[in-house]
Short mmCIF file of C-alpha atoms and ligand atoms in Angstrom, two decimals:
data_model
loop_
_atom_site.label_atom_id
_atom_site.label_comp_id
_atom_site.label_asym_id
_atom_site.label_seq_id
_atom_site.Cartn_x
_atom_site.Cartn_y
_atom_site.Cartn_z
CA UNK A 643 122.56 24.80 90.62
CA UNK A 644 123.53 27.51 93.57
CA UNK A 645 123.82 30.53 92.15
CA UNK A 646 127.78 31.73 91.50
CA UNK A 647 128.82 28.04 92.73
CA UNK A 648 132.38 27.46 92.28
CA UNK A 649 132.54 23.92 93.03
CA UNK A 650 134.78 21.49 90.70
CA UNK A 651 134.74 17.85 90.01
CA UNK A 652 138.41 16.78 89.80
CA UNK A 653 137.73 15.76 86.49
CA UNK A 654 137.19 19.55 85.69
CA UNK A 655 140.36 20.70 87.17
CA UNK A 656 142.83 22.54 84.88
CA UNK A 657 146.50 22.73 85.09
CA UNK A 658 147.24 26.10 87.15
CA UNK A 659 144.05 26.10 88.83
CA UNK A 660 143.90 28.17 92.23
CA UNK A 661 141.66 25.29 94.64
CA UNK A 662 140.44 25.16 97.72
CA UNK A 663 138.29 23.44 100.06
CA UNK A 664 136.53 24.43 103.38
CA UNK A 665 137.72 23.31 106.68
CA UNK A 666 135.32 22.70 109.72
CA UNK A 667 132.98 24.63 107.37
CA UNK A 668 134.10 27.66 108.61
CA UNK A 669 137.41 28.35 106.61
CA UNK A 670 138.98 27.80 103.55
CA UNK A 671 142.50 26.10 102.77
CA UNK A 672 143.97 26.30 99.49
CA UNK A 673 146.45 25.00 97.03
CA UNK A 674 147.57 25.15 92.98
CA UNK A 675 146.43 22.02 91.13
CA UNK A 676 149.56 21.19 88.71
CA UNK A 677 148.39 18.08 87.17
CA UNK A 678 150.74 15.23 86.88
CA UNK A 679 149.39 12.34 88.92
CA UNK A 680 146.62 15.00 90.46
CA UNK A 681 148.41 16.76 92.76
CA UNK A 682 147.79 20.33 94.03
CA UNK A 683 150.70 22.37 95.82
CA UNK A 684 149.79 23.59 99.35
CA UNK A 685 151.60 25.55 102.07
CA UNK A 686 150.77 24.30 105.48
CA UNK A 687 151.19 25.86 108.70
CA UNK A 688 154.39 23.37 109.87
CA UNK A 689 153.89 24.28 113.54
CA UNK A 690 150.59 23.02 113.35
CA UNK A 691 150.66 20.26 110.93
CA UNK A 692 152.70 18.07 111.93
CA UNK A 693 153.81 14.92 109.99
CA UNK A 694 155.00 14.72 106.34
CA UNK A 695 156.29 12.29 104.12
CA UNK A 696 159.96 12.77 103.26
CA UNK A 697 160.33 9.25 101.62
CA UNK A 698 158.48 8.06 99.00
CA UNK A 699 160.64 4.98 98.36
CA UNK A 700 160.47 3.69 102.34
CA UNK A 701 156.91 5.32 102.84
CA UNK A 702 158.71 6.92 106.30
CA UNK A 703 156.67 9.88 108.18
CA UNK A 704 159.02 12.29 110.41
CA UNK A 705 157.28 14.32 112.79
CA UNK A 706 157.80 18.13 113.26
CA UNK A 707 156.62 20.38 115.35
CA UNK A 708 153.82 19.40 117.45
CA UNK A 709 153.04 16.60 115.28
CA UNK A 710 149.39 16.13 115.40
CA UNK A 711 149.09 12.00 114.82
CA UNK A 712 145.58 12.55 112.56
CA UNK A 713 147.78 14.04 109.86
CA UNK A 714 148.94 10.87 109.06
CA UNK A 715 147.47 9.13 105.87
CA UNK A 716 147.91 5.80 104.03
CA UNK A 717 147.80 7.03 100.92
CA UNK A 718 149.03 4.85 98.25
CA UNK A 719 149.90 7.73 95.82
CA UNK A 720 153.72 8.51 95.51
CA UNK A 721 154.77 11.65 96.43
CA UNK A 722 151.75 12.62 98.14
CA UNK A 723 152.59 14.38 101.48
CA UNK A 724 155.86 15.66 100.43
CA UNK A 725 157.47 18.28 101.33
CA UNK A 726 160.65 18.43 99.22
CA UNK A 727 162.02 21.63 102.16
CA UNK A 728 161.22 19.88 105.12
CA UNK A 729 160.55 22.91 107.12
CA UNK A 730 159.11 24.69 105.05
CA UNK A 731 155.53 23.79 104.88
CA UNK A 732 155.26 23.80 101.23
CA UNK A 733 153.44 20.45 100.35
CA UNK A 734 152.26 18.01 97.53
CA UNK A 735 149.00 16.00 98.22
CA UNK A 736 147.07 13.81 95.95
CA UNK A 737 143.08 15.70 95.78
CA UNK A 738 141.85 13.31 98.31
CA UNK A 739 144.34 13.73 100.66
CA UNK A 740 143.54 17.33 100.00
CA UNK A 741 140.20 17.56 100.74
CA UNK A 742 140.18 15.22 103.07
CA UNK A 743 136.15 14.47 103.68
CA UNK A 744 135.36 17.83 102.00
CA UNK A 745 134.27 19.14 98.31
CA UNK A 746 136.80 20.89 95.70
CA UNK A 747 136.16 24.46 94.43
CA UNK A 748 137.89 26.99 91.88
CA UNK A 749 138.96 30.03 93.13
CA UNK A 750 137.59 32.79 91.00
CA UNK A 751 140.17 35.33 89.21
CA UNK A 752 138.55 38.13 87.51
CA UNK A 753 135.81 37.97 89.27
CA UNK A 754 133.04 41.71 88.71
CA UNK A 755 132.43 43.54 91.48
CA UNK A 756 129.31 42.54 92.01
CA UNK A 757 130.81 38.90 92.11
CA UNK A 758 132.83 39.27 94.73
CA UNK A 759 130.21 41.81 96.88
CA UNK A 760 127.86 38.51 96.85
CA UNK A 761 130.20 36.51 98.28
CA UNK A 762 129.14 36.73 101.91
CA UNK A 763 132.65 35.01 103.20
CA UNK A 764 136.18 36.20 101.88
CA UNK A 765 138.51 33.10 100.35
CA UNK A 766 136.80 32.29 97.48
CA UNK A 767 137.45 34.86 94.92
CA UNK A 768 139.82 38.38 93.75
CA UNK A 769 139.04 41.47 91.05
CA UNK A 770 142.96 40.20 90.23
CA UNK A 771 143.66 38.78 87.28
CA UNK A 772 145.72 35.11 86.93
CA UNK A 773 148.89 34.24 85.01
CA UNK A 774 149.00 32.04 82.40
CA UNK A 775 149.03 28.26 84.01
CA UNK A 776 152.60 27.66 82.94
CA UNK A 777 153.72 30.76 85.02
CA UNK A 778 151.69 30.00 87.92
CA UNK A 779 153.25 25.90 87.69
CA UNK A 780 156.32 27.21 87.43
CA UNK A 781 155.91 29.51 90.46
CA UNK A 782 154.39 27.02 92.68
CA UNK A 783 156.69 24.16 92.04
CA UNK A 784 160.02 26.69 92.43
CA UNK A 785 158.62 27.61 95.72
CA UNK A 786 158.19 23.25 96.68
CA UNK A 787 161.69 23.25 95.10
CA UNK A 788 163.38 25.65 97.36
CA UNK A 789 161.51 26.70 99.93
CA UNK A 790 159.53 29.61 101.15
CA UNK A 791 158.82 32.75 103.46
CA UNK A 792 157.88 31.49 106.52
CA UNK A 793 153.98 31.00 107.35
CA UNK A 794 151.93 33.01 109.48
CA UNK A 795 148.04 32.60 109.74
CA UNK A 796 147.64 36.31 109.26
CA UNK A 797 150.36 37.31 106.85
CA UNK A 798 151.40 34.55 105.11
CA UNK A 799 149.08 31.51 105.13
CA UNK A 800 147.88 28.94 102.64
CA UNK A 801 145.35 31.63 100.71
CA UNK A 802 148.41 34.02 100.30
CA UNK A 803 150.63 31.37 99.17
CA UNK A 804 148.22 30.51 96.08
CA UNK A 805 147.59 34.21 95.90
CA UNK A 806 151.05 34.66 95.06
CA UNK A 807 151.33 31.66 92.52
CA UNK A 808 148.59 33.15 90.65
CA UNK A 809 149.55 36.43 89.89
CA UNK A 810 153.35 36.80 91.20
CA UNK A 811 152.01 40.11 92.83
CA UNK A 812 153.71 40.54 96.98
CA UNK A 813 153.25 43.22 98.69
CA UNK A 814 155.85 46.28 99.62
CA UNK A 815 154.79 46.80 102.84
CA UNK A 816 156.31 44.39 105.02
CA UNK A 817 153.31 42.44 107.58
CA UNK A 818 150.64 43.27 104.88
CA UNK A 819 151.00 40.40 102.31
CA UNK A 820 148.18 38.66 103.77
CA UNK A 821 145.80 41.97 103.16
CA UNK A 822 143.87 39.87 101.13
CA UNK A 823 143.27 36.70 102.41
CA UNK A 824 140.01 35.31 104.66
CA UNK A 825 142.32 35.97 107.55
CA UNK A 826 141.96 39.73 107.29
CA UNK A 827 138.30 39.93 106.41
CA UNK A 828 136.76 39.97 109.64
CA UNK A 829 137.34 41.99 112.47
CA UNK A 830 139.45 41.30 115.23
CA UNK A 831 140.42 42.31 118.60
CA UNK A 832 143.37 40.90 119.73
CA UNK A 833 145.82 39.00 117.42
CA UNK A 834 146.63 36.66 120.12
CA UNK A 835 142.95 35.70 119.81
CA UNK A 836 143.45 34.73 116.43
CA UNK A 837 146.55 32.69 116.81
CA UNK A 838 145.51 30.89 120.10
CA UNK A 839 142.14 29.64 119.01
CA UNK A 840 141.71 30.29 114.92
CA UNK A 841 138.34 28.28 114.62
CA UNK A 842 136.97 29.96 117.95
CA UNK A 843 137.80 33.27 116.54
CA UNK A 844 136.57 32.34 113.17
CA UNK A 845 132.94 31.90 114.30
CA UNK A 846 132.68 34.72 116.76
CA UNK A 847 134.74 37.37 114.23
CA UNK A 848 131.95 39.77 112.50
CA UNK A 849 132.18 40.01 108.78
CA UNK A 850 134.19 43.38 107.54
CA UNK A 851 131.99 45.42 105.46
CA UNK A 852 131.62 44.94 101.58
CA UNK A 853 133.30 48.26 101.16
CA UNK A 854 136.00 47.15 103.35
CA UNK A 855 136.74 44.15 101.40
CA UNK A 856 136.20 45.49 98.29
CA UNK A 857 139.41 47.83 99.12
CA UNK A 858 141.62 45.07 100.35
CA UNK A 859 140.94 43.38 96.95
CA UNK A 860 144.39 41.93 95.29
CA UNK A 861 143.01 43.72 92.59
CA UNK A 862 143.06 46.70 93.29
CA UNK A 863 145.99 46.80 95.60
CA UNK A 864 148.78 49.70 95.30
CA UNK A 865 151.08 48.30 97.56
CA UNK A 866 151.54 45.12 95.52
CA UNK A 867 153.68 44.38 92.54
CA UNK A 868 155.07 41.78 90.69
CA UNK A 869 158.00 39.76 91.98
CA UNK A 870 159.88 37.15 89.88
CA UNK A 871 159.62 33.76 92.01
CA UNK A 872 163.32 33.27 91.57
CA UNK A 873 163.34 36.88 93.62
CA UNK A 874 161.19 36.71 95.85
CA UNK A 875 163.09 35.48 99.20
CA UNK A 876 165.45 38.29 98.78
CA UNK A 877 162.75 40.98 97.59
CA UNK A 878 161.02 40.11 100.92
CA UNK A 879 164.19 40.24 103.12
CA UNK A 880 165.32 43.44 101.94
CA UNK A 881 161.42 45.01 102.60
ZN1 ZN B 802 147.21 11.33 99.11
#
């Protein structure tokens, strides 16, 4: 077995489970497994992914956005692909649809120091400590329910999203919520860079130093704090 492995058989899946799954092998994306049916609760960017399923009962697909046509699935499963705030890019997907041709792994909570120095890529684990399942359920089916801030690949993406779920801990400073996330663990030059071409970037960017990452831990964070979900659109708008 690889050493510190994280990988999950969706049989092993728990209720509350932070999940992810890599992406052109080069990033992560990431969702909250809530059970019932197998479904896992993902924000999407929905500029960038563009077609969802907004009827379960007439199987209909809108587009939005740029509407990329290899988004769109057959699956059988109801409710998979919806986004109950179309818009909003908070999503339900069945595990397959999920990880599309890819493996499942846990995202580690808790995880020593020395854990998360090993891990050579950032995305897979946090010092940060999780909720209890029902809080982080609660949290991540609220946000499907009504909506949420609005994504950005730096500052707000899919990592930040489960982030959030987990722990209920946003951050004060306005543009730093995604601190934490793979986004921010390399260096960059130009944000444009990022946005235009994220892959490109991706496998050019140099990995920040362990020290660096270490200090942009969730857990040990000061400019974080705990945010009821039913708060958190107007805790963010008043930052
Ligand atoms: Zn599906």
């Amino acid at each position: 077995m690889e050493l510190f492995s994280q990988k999950v058989k969706p049989s092993e899946l728990e209720k509350g489970d932070h999940v992810y799954t890599w992406r052109k092998k080069i990033y992560t994306h990431h969702g909250i497994f809530i059970g019932e049916g197998k479904l896992i609760i993902h924000l999407v960017n929905p500029k960038a992914d563009g077609l969802l399923h907004v009827s379960t009962a007439s199987k209909s697909w809108i587009s939005s956005g740029r509407g990329r046509n290899k988004e769109i699935t057959t699956c059988a499963m109801s409710d998979c692909g919806l986004e109950k705030v179309v818009g909003s890019g908070v999503r339900v997907s069945c595990i397959d649809c999920f990880i599309k041709k890819g493996s499942l792994y846990r995202f580690k909570y808790e995880a020593s120091r020395e854990f998360l120095l090993a891990k050579l890529r950032g995305g897979t684990c946090t010092t940060a400590r999780s909720d209890p399942p029902k809080e982080v359920i609660h949290r991540a089916t609220y946000l499907l329910e009504n909506g949420y801030i609005e994504y950005d690949l730096i500052n707000n993406n899919c990592e930040d999203f489960a982030l959030y779920c987990k722990t209920g801990l946003w951050s004060k400073d306005i543009g730093y919520q995604g601190r934490s996330s793979q986004a921010n663990m390399v260096h960059s030059t130009k944000k444009e860079d990022i946005i235009n071409n994220y892959v490109e970037w991706l496998k050019t960017a140099i990995p920040r130093s362990c020290l660096k990452r270490e200090n942009k831990d969730l857990g040990v964070r000061e400019d974080v704090e705990k945010v009821p979900v039913e708060e958190l659109s107007s805790f963010h708008l008043n930052l």
